[in-house]
mmCIF file of C-alpha atoms in Angstrom:
data_model
loop_
_atom_site.group_PDB
_atom_site.id
_atom_site.type_symbol
_atom_site.label_atom_id
_atom_site.label_comp_id
_atom_site.label_asym_id
_atom_site.label_seq_id
_atom_site.Cartn_x
_atom_site.Cartn_y
_atom_site.Cartn_z
ATOM 1 C CA MET A 1 261.320 62.844 -38.806
ATOM 2 C CA GLU A 2 257.770 64.870 -38.428
ATOM 3 C CA VAL A 3 255.439 66.212 -40.772
ATOM 4 C CA PRO A 4 256.353 69.871 -41.740
ATOM 5 C CA GLY A 5 253.936 71.932 -39.577
ATOM 6 C CA LEU A 6 252.327 69.302 -38.228
ATOM 7 C CA ALA A 7 255.037 68.887 -36.088
ATOM 8 C CA HIS A 8 257.760 71.206 -36.022
ATOM 9 C CA ASN A 9 257.237 73.123 -33.406
ATOM 10 C CA ILE A 10 253.590 73.179 -33.518
ATOM 11 C CA THR A 11 252.895 69.849 -31.252
ATOM 12 C CA SER A 12 249.231 71.009 -31.136
ATOM 13 C CA PRO A 13 247.705 72.437 -33.722
ATOM 14 C CA LEU A 14 244.247 74.198 -32.778
ATOM 15 C CA SER A 15 241.278 73.318 -34.943
ATOM 16 C CA PRO A 16 240.673 75.081 -38.077
ATOM 17 C CA CYS A 17 237.156 76.427 -36.816
ATOM 18 C CA GLU A 18 239.400 78.321 -33.889
ATOM 19 C CA GLY A 19 241.106 79.801 -37.302
ATOM 20 C CA MET A 20 244.165 79.041 -36.715
ATOM 21 C CA ILE A 21 245.220 76.891 -40.029
ATOM 22 C CA LYS A 22 245.725 80.123 -41.954
ATOM 23 C CA ASP A 23 248.809 80.605 -39.644
ATOM 24 C CA LEU A 24 250.312 77.007 -41.234
ATOM 25 C CA SER A 25 252.432 77.422 -44.121
ATOM 26 C CA LEU A 26 250.678 76.192 -47.561
ATOM 27 C CA ASP A 27 253.915 74.103 -48.456
ATOM 28 C CA SER A 28 253.834 72.719 -44.866
ATOM 29 C CA ILE A 29 250.534 71.466 -44.514
ATOM 30 C CA GLN A 30 247.785 71.775 -47.297
ATOM 31 C CA LEU A 31 244.089 70.128 -47.711
ATOM 32 C CA CYS A 32 243.880 68.086 -50.800
ATOM 33 C CA GLU A 33 240.938 66.242 -52.543
ATOM 34 C CA ARG A 34 241.122 62.368 -52.226
ATOM 35 C CA ASP A 35 241.307 62.366 -56.117
ATOM 36 C CA GLY A 36 244.505 64.062 -56.201
ATOM 37 C CA SER A 37 245.606 66.630 -58.911
ATOM 38 C CA LYS A 38 247.044 65.593 -62.291
ATOM 39 C CA SER A 39 249.693 66.804 -64.441
ATOM 40 C CA GLN A 40 249.114 67.289 -68.014
ATOM 41 C CA ASP A 41 251.654 65.873 -69.413
ATOM 42 C CA GLY A 42 250.167 62.541 -68.182
ATOM 43 C CA SER A 43 253.390 61.835 -66.208
ATOM 44 C CA MET A 44 250.971 60.083 -63.094
ATOM 45 C CA GLU A 45 252.859 56.739 -63.785
ATOM 46 C CA GLU A 46 256.027 58.166 -63.775
ATOM 47 C CA LEU A 47 256.798 58.412 -60.151
ATOM 48 C CA PRO A 48 256.574 55.704 -57.642
ATOM 49 C CA VAL A 49 253.603 54.096 -55.755
ATOM 50 C CA PRO A 50 254.336 54.115 -51.562
ATOM 51 C CA GLN A 51 254.132 50.490 -51.051
ATOM 52 C CA ASN A 52 254.590 47.998 -47.915
ATOM 53 C CA ILE A 53 253.186 50.814 -46.069
ATOM 54 C CA LYS A 54 254.159 50.702 -41.861
ATOM 55 C CA ILE A 55 252.321 52.694 -39.024
ATOM 56 C CA SER A 56 254.164 52.608 -35.619
ATOM 57 C CA ASN A 57 254.776 54.788 -32.352
ATOM 58 C CA ILE A 58 250.831 55.232 -31.997
ATOM 59 C CA THR A 59 249.606 57.465 -29.605
ATOM 60 C CA CYS A 60 246.401 59.034 -28.631
ATOM 61 C CA ASP A 61 246.748 61.794 -31.166
ATOM 62 C CA SER A 62 249.826 60.875 -33.428
ATOM 63 C CA PHE A 63 251.513 58.212 -35.235
ATOM 64 C CA LYS A 64 254.315 57.397 -37.445
ATOM 65 C CA ILE A 65 254.477 56.249 -40.862
ATOM 66 C CA CYS A 66 256.808 55.128 -43.351
ATOM 67 C CA TRP A 67 257.165 53.381 -46.680
ATOM 68 C CA ASP A 68 259.000 51.681 -49.129
ATOM 69 C CA MET A 69 259.627 53.467 -52.928
ATOM 70 C CA GLU A 70 261.388 52.333 -55.977
ATOM 71 C CA ALA A 71 263.983 54.226 -57.009
ATOM 72 C CA ARG A 72 262.378 55.662 -60.414
ATOM 73 C CA SER A 73 261.839 59.371 -60.264
ATOM 74 C CA LYS A 74 262.129 59.175 -56.813
ATOM 75 C CA GLU A 75 264.357 62.509 -56.903
ATOM 76 C CA ARG A 76 260.884 64.485 -58.607
ATOM 77 C CA ILE A 77 259.185 63.962 -55.527
ATOM 78 C CA THR A 78 258.560 67.400 -53.615
ATOM 79 C CA HIS A 79 255.061 66.330 -51.707
ATOM 80 C CA TYR A 80 253.393 63.281 -49.983
ATOM 81 C CA PHE A 81 249.682 63.349 -50.226
ATOM 82 C CA ILE A 82 248.365 61.525 -47.260
ATOM 83 C CA ASP A 83 244.854 60.685 -47.196
ATOM 84 C CA LEU A 84 243.389 59.890 -43.217
ATOM 85 C CA ASN A 85 240.008 58.943 -42.558
ATOM 86 C CA LYS A 86 238.328 57.516 -39.594
ATOM 87 C CA LYS A 87 236.400 54.423 -40.031
ATOM 88 C CA GLU A 88 233.040 54.429 -39.638
ATOM 89 C CA ASN A 89 231.170 51.921 -37.622
ATOM 90 C CA LYS A 90 228.574 51.941 -34.952
ATOM 91 C CA ASN A 91 230.869 52.629 -31.984
ATOM 92 C CA SER A 92 232.955 55.739 -33.791
ATOM 93 C CA ASN A 93 232.680 58.753 -31.631
ATOM 94 C CA LYS A 94 230.213 60.733 -33.371
ATOM 95 C CA PHE A 95 231.305 64.062 -30.740
ATOM 96 C CA LYS A 96 234.162 64.504 -33.540
ATOM 97 C CA HIS A 97 233.240 67.677 -35.301
ATOM 98 C CA LYS A 98 232.537 66.206 -38.616
ATOM 99 C CA ASP A 99 234.380 69.338 -41.302
ATOM 100 C CA VAL A 100 237.598 68.410 -39.928
ATOM 101 C CA PRO A 101 239.996 68.406 -43.158
ATOM 102 C CA THR A 102 241.727 64.597 -43.239
ATOM 103 C CA LYS A 103 243.321 65.340 -46.847
ATOM 104 C CA LEU A 104 247.112 66.028 -45.733
ATOM 105 C CA VAL A 105 249.486 67.127 -47.524
ATOM 106 C CA ALA A 106 253.531 67.558 -46.164
ATOM 107 C CA LYS A 107 256.454 68.147 -47.733
ATOM 108 C CA ALA A 108 258.580 65.040 -49.040
ATOM 109 C CA VAL A 109 261.200 64.643 -45.879
ATOM 110 C CA PRO A 110 263.723 61.413 -44.621
ATOM 111 C CA LEU A 111 261.007 58.656 -43.639
ATOM 112 C CA PRO A 112 259.310 57.652 -41.387
ATOM 113 C CA MET A 113 257.632 61.060 -40.412
ATOM 114 C CA THR A 114 255.091 62.080 -37.753
ATOM 115 C CA VAL A 115 251.945 63.010 -38.300
ATOM 116 C CA ARG A 116 250.042 64.724 -35.478
ATOM 117 C CA GLY A 117 247.182 66.635 -34.821
ATOM 118 C CA HIS A 118 244.489 66.453 -31.595
ATOM 119 C CA TRP A 119 241.790 68.265 -34.556
ATOM 120 C CA PHE A 120 241.896 65.123 -36.566
ATOM 121 C CA LEU A 121 243.086 62.386 -34.569
ATOM 122 C CA SER A 122 240.643 60.934 -31.606
ATOM 123 C CA PRO A 123 242.144 58.382 -29.106
ATOM 124 C CA ARG A 124 240.722 54.894 -29.256
ATOM 125 C CA THR A 125 239.756 55.243 -33.220
ATOM 126 C CA GLU A 126 239.918 53.258 -36.089
ATOM 127 C CA TYR A 127 241.166 54.601 -39.074
ATOM 128 C CA THR A 128 242.211 54.127 -42.516
ATOM 129 C CA VAL A 129 245.365 56.246 -44.358
ATOM 130 C CA ALA A 130 246.596 55.761 -47.599
ATOM 131 C CA VAL A 131 249.174 58.157 -49.141
ATOM 132 C CA GLN A 132 250.585 59.123 -52.870
ATOM 133 C CA THR A 133 253.423 60.747 -54.352
ATOM 134 C CA ALA A 134 253.349 63.588 -55.656
ATOM 135 C CA SER A 135 255.727 66.459 -57.846
ATOM 136 C CA LYS A 136 255.069 70.150 -57.470
ATOM 137 C CA GLN A 137 254.852 71.818 -61.372
ATOM 138 C CA THR A 138 256.038 75.172 -62.391
ATOM 139 C CA ASP A 139 252.177 75.696 -62.931
ATOM 140 C CA GLY A 140 251.853 75.447 -59.253
ATOM 141 C CA ASP A 141 249.916 72.066 -60.399
ATOM 142 C CA TYR A 142 250.727 68.329 -58.963
ATOM 143 C CA ALA A 143 251.748 65.308 -61.086
ATOM 144 C CA VAL A 144 250.829 62.391 -58.474
ATOM 145 C CA SER A 145 251.342 58.911 -58.365
ATOM 146 C CA GLU A 146 248.497 56.427 -57.815
ATOM 147 C CA TRP A 147 247.361 55.806 -54.060
ATOM 148 C CA SER A 148 248.629 53.231 -51.876
ATOM 149 C CA GLU A 149 247.045 50.089 -50.723
ATOM 150 C CA ILE A 150 244.789 51.637 -48.013
ATOM 151 C CA ILE A 151 246.127 50.520 -44.047
ATOM 152 C CA GLU A 152 244.289 50.865 -41.279
ATOM 153 C CA PHE A 153 245.148 51.198 -37.774
ATOM 154 C CA CYS A 154 243.410 52.510 -34.727
ATOM 155 C CA THR A 155 244.796 55.160 -32.149
ATOM 156 C CA ALA A 156 245.684 54.985 -28.141
ATOM 157 C CA ASP A 157 244.348 55.432 -25.422
ATOM 158 C CA TYR A 158 245.346 58.355 -22.911
ATOM 159 C CA SER A 159 248.805 58.093 -21.600
ATOM 160 C CA THR A 160 249.680 59.333 -18.087
ATOM 161 C CA VAL A 161 250.677 62.566 -18.855
ATOM 162 C CA HIS A 162 247.355 63.353 -20.806
ATOM 163 C CA LEU A 163 245.633 61.935 -17.586
ATOM 164 C CA ASN A 164 247.564 64.445 -15.071
ATOM 165 C CA GLN A 165 246.430 67.484 -17.176
ATOM 166 C CA LEU A 166 242.550 65.997 -16.878
ATOM 167 C CA LEU A 167 243.451 65.787 -13.373
ATOM 168 C CA GLU A 168 245.031 69.170 -12.655
ATOM 169 C CA LYS A 169 241.921 70.453 -14.269
ATOM 170 C CA ALA A 170 239.581 68.311 -11.975
ATOM 171 C CA GLU A 171 241.598 69.580 -8.885
ATOM 172 C CA VAL A 172 240.770 73.620 -9.917
ATOM 173 C CA ILE A 173 236.878 72.567 -9.187
ATOM 174 C CA ALA A 174 237.103 70.018 -6.595
ATOM 175 C CA GLY A 175 235.948 72.362 -3.947
ATOM 176 C CA ARG A 176 236.193 72.019 -0.581
ATOM 177 C CA MET A 177 236.689 68.778 2.016
ATOM 178 C CA LEU A 178 233.404 66.959 3.263
ATOM 179 C CA ARG A 179 233.590 64.185 5.697
ATOM 180 C CA PHE A 180 231.907 60.560 5.111
ATOM 181 C CA SER A 181 231.861 57.459 6.765
ATOM 182 C CA VAL A 182 230.343 54.833 4.021
ATOM 183 C CA PHE A 183 230.637 53.966 0.543
ATOM 184 C CA TYR A 184 227.175 52.816 -0.894
ATOM 185 C CA ARG A 185 225.577 51.397 -4.142
ATOM 186 C CA ASN A 186 222.506 51.362 -5.496
ATOM 187 C CA GLN A 187 220.766 48.635 -7.861
ATOM 188 C CA HIS A 188 217.497 46.814 -8.531
ATOM 189 C CA LYS A 189 216.443 43.707 -6.320
ATOM 190 C CA GLU A 190 217.050 41.607 -9.214
ATOM 191 C CA TYR A 191 220.813 42.684 -8.784
ATOM 192 C CA PHE A 192 221.253 41.608 -5.123
ATOM 193 C CA ASP A 193 218.688 38.333 -5.559
ATOM 194 C CA HIS A 194 221.814 37.340 -8.250
ATOM 195 C CA ALA A 195 224.050 38.188 -5.766
ATOM 196 C CA ARG A 196 222.794 36.104 -2.909
ATOM 197 C CA GLU A 197 221.944 33.071 -5.176
ATOM 198 C CA GLU A 198 224.439 32.759 -7.978
ATOM 199 C CA GLN A 199 227.736 34.862 -6.740
ATOM 200 C CA GLU A 200 227.771 33.482 -3.174
ATOM 201 C CA ASN A 201 226.316 36.394 -1.205
ATOM 202 C CA ARG A 202 229.122 38.614 -3.364
ATOM 203 C CA MET A 203 229.005 41.784 -5.781
ATOM 204 C CA LEU A 204 231.577 40.630 -8.559
ATOM 205 C CA PRO A 205 233.555 43.415 -10.713
ATOM 206 C CA SER A 206 232.638 43.929 -14.443
ATOM 207 C CA VAL A 207 234.104 45.264 -17.654
ATOM 208 C CA LYS A 208 233.526 49.606 -17.270
ATOM 209 C CA ASP A 209 231.742 50.966 -19.631
ATOM 210 C CA ASN A 210 231.892 53.163 -22.346
ATOM 211 C CA SER A 211 231.379 56.546 -19.809
ATOM 212 C CA GLY A 212 233.482 59.628 -19.734
ATOM 213 C CA SER A 213 236.967 60.364 -21.767
ATOM 214 C CA HIS A 214 236.957 58.974 -25.292
ATOM 215 C CA GLY A 215 240.298 58.370 -24.587
ATOM 216 C CA SER A 216 240.319 56.726 -20.709
ATOM 217 C CA PRO A 217 242.409 53.903 -20.575
ATOM 218 C CA ILE A 218 240.111 52.029 -17.986
ATOM 219 C CA SER A 219 236.824 51.961 -20.520
ATOM 220 C CA GLY A 220 236.275 48.808 -21.785
ATOM 221 C CA LYS A 221 239.275 47.401 -19.537
ATOM 222 C CA LEU A 222 239.578 47.861 -16.099
ATOM 223 C CA GLU A 223 237.295 45.480 -13.938
ATOM 224 C CA GLY A 224 235.640 46.858 -10.635
ATOM 225 C CA ILE A 225 232.401 48.147 -8.811
ATOM 226 C CA PHE A 226 230.889 51.620 -8.572
ATOM 227 C CA PHE A 227 230.351 52.764 -5.205
ATOM 228 C CA SER A 228 229.302 56.580 -4.683
ATOM 229 C CA CYS A 229 230.433 58.431 -1.434
ATOM 230 C CA ASN A 230 228.923 62.195 -1.806
ATOM 231 C CA THR A 231 226.877 63.406 1.015
ATOM 232 C CA GLU A 232 224.602 66.084 1.176
ATOM 233 C CA PHE A 233 225.684 69.130 2.637
ATOM 234 C CA ASN A 234 222.713 69.952 5.048
ATOM 235 C CA THR A 235 222.599 66.155 6.379
ATOM 236 C CA GLY A 236 226.295 64.930 5.771
ATOM 237 C CA LYS A 237 224.412 61.591 4.797
ATOM 238 C CA PRO A 238 224.166 59.912 1.130
ATOM 239 C CA PRO A 239 221.575 61.403 -0.699
ATOM 240 C CA GLN A 240 218.105 59.520 -0.503
ATOM 241 C CA ASP A 241 217.654 60.029 -4.585
ATOM 242 C CA SER A 242 219.276 57.471 -6.976
ATOM 243 C CA PRO A 243 219.165 56.753 -10.605
ATOM 244 C CA TYR A 244 220.580 53.306 -10.903
ATOM 245 C CA GLY A 245 217.790 51.619 -8.230
ATOM 246 C CA ARG A 246 216.027 51.949 -5.357
ATOM 247 C CA LEU A 247 217.770 49.188 -3.424
ATOM 248 C CA ARG A 248 220.876 50.422 -1.312
ATOM 249 C CA PHE A 249 224.022 48.814 -0.469
ATOM 250 C CA GLU A 250 225.994 51.071 2.263
ATOM 251 C CA VAL A 251 229.358 49.408 3.560
ATOM 252 C CA GLN A 252 231.907 51.331 6.298
ATOM 253 C CA ALA A 253 234.435 53.232 4.491
ATOM 254 C CA ASP A 254 237.190 51.726 5.844
ATOM 255 C CA ALA A 255 235.807 48.121 4.349
ATOM 256 C CA LEU A 256 237.166 49.169 1.233
ATOM 257 C CA PHE A 257 239.517 52.294 1.972
ATOM 258 C CA ASN A 258 241.937 52.092 4.405
ATOM 259 C CA PRO A 259 246.584 51.956 4.406
ATOM 260 C CA ASP A 260 246.226 48.666 2.448
ATOM 261 C CA THR A 261 244.503 50.561 -0.159
ATOM 262 C CA ASN A 262 245.955 52.058 -3.350
ATOM 263 C CA LEU A 263 243.854 55.073 -4.734
ATOM 264 C CA TYR A 264 244.405 56.047 -8.785
ATOM 265 C CA PHE A 265 242.603 59.053 -10.633
ATOM 266 C CA GLY A 266 240.776 57.368 -13.882
ATOM 267 C CA ASP A 267 238.932 60.422 -15.278
ATOM 268 C CA PHE A 268 237.284 63.872 -15.455
ATOM 269 C CA TYR A 269 234.352 64.461 -17.473
ATOM 270 C CA CYS A 270 230.666 65.802 -17.832
ATOM 271 C CA MET A 271 227.503 65.343 -19.814
ATOM 272 C CA TYR A 272 226.760 68.591 -21.286
ATOM 273 C CA THR A 273 225.304 69.681 -18.164
ATOM 274 C CA ALA A 274 226.720 71.937 -15.008
ATOM 275 C CA TYR A 275 227.685 68.859 -13.152
ATOM 276 C CA HIS A 276 230.934 67.524 -13.383
ATOM 277 C CA TYR A 277 232.261 63.992 -12.769
ATOM 278 C CA VAL A 278 235.748 62.288 -11.314
ATOM 279 C CA ILE A 279 236.325 58.992 -11.819
ATOM 280 C CA LEU A 280 238.630 57.372 -8.995
ATOM 281 C CA VAL A 281 239.836 53.573 -8.548
ATOM 282 C CA LEU A 282 240.473 51.997 -5.233
ATOM 283 C CA ALA A 283 242.765 49.082 -5.491
ATOM 284 C CA PRO A 284 243.749 46.669 -2.752
ATOM 285 C CA LYS A 285 247.808 47.223 -2.845
ATOM 286 C CA GLY A 286 249.241 43.718 -4.992
ATOM 287 C CA SER A 287 245.768 42.673 -5.985
ATOM 288 C CA THR A 288 244.836 42.077 -10.269
ATOM 289 C CA GLY A 289 243.574 45.388 -10.198
ATOM 290 C CA ASP A 290 246.318 47.540 -8.884
ATOM 291 C CA ASP A 291 248.934 46.167 -11.272
ATOM 292 C CA PHE A 292 246.706 47.429 -14.401
ATOM 293 C CA CYS A 293 246.305 50.944 -12.570
ATOM 294 C CA LYS A 294 249.666 51.020 -11.609
ATOM 295 C CA GLN A 295 250.957 50.934 -15.570
ATOM 296 C CA ARG A 296 248.152 53.527 -16.559
ATOM 297 C CA LEU A 297 246.774 55.664 -14.175
ATOM 298 C CA PRO A 298 248.349 58.696 -12.030
ATOM 299 C CA ALA A 299 248.333 57.017 -8.324
ATOM 300 C CA LEU A 300 247.156 59.593 -5.639
ATOM 301 C CA ASP A 301 248.273 59.725 -1.689
ATOM 302 C CA ILE A 302 245.341 58.330 0.150
ATOM 303 C CA GLY A 303 246.070 61.212 2.683
ATOM 304 C CA ASN A 304 246.691 64.248 0.743
ATOM 305 C CA ASN A 305 244.615 64.900 -2.314
ATOM 306 C CA ARG A 306 241.377 66.914 -3.617
ATOM 307 C CA PHE A 307 239.224 64.188 -4.080
ATOM 308 C CA LEU A 308 239.100 61.584 -1.885
ATOM 309 C CA THR A 309 241.418 61.343 1.254
ATOM 310 C CA CYS A 310 241.940 58.656 4.326
ATOM 311 C CA LYS A 311 243.613 59.684 7.219
ATOM 312 C CA GLN A 312 244.683 58.118 10.512
ATOM 313 C CA ASN A 313 243.738 60.073 13.699
ATOM 314 C CA GLU A 314 246.082 59.587 17.193
ATOM 315 C CA ASP A 315 244.283 56.856 18.464
ATOM 316 C CA GLY A 316 244.466 55.031 15.405
ATOM 317 C CA SER A 317 240.815 55.358 13.978
ATOM 318 C CA LEU A 318 240.351 56.469 10.460
ATOM 319 C CA VAL A 319 238.405 59.675 9.079
ATOM 320 C CA PHE A 320 237.756 60.117 5.385
ATOM 321 C CA HIS A 321 236.732 63.263 3.610
ATOM 322 C CA HIS A 322 235.253 63.784 -0.650
ATOM 323 C CA ALA A 323 234.950 66.630 -2.442
ATOM 324 C CA GLN A 324 232.292 69.289 -2.658
ATOM 325 C CA ASP A 325 231.755 70.278 -6.079
ATOM 326 C CA VAL A 326 232.499 67.337 -8.297
ATOM 327 C CA ILE A 327 230.826 64.140 -8.139
ATOM 328 C CA LEU A 328 232.999 61.396 -7.065
ATOM 329 C CA GLU A 329 232.598 57.828 -9.155
ATOM 330 C CA VAL A 330 234.648 55.354 -7.267
ATOM 331 C CA ILE A 331 235.772 51.945 -8.769
ATOM 332 C CA TYR A 332 236.699 48.918 -6.436
ATOM 333 C CA THR A 333 238.401 46.481 -8.386
ATOM 334 C CA GLU A 334 237.709 43.279 -5.929
ATOM 335 C CA PRO A 335 234.655 41.272 -5.097
ATOM 336 C CA VAL A 336 232.677 42.821 -1.957
ATOM 337 C CA ASP A 337 230.921 40.253 0.257
ATOM 338 C CA LEU A 338 227.135 41.794 0.909
ATOM 339 C CA ALA A 339 227.700 40.661 4.924
ATOM 340 C CA LEU A 340 230.053 43.798 5.198
ATOM 341 C CA GLY A 341 226.902 45.986 4.861
ATOM 342 C CA THR A 342 223.532 46.324 4.789
ATOM 343 C CA VAL A 343 220.810 46.629 1.719
ATOM 344 C CA GLU A 344 217.910 48.449 2.355
ATOM 345 C CA GLU A 345 215.718 50.835 0.161
ATOM 346 C CA ILE A 346 215.612 54.121 -0.250
ATOM 347 C CA SER A 347 213.316 56.659 0.678
ATOM 348 C CA GLY A 348 214.007 58.923 -2.444
ATOM 349 C CA HIS A 349 212.981 59.168 -6.055
ATOM 350 C CA GLN A 350 215.013 56.644 -8.850
ATOM 351 C CA LEU A 351 216.415 60.071 -11.174
ATOM 352 C CA MET A 352 217.169 58.272 -14.702
ATOM 353 C CA SER A 353 218.136 61.424 -16.023
ATOM 354 C CA LEU A 354 221.178 61.360 -13.889
ATOM 355 C CA SER A 355 222.653 58.211 -14.755
ATOM 356 C CA THR A 356 226.263 58.034 -15.969
ATOM 357 C CA VAL A 357 226.126 54.849 -17.863
ATOM 358 C CA ASN A 358 227.925 55.046 -21.092
ATOM 359 C CA ALA A 359 227.299 58.816 -21.012
ATOM 360 C CA LYS A 360 229.178 60.700 -23.327
ATOM 361 C CA LYS A 361 232.082 63.332 -22.630
ATOM 362 C CA ASP A 362 230.995 66.936 -23.593
ATOM 363 C CA PRO A 363 233.590 67.854 -26.110
ATOM 364 C CA SER A 364 232.597 71.700 -25.794
ATOM 365 C CA CYS A 365 233.166 71.805 -22.088
ATOM 366 C CA LYS A 366 236.655 74.078 -21.328
ATOM 367 C CA THR A 367 236.520 72.778 -17.942
ATOM 368 C CA CYS A 368 236.959 69.294 -18.348
ATOM 369 C CA ASN A 369 238.684 69.062 -21.920
ATOM 370 C CA ILE A 370 242.438 68.816 -22.220
ATOM 371 C CA SER A 371 244.064 69.567 -26.067
ATOM 372 C CA VAL A 372 244.174 66.324 -27.504
ATOM 373 C CA GLY A 373 241.552 64.205 -29.052
ATOM 374 C CA ARG A 374 238.294 64.048 -26.970
#
């Protein structure tokens, strides 16, 4: 059973900073101090302390919790106090609202109960939880048990349901499609020298960084090589500026993107600017990367989507288009031989301010956020 107020017909409560906490019944959900409130008759010892706490059915913004209790005074329990805290570490989501309450009061309901709420649960984040049983007194005060042991757990990544919500938001602003013919990747001279000398003339996949949405299931897990394909509107060619290095590898689009390739939507985000980024994944059918994405990401029709298309002409040739109004970051999941393309120096500047390496998503942007943990 779900926590009253948190999940009884309220599956996604809004942030308290949006003024919605007053709409929840005080008997359904309350905020409490960590120390609880003892009754004047000193009956704390009479209430059973929750034991053997178990957390299950964890999602990016919910979890189920249950525990064992001794039979003594069990009938007196009217409420449960749940103390939920983010486990602090150097990689914690610093952009989560810091004033969000995490001390909850729920009516005593049959266990397990579901705790759900995007304004106090972030995806892929470690939390600690402890529980207290309580008995509401006639004077409104509470008699409470000792706190239980503290349990740690980590919330999950975005599910495909959440990613489809991001996908729909990205489609709204993608804009018209422009034709392109090459994928390109900028890096420093040392990168390409290493590929030639140590990697048999190949660029090898590496684990994706933590840029983008905090709940993205590909961050820190999917291995691939980042490519770009956006072109300048006035020339139809790749821009001559880049934040990633002065040397550019260019490869014909059909070498990476063709009918034997699957295309997946990976993420949609911005970095406190007007620019929005869409991450797409290209995975050869049957590859390890393809198997990874099939289980986690929405698949796109390569010939009919709003971001990146590959269509076949009557003569059998392939034609490619990309969305104009978003910046596409394309991850190719397999090694790429440098012999498939060319490496040349760009004529423009290295604009470091445009780098998205480990870039954090703006949690306040209404264009690219959904109503779950950021």
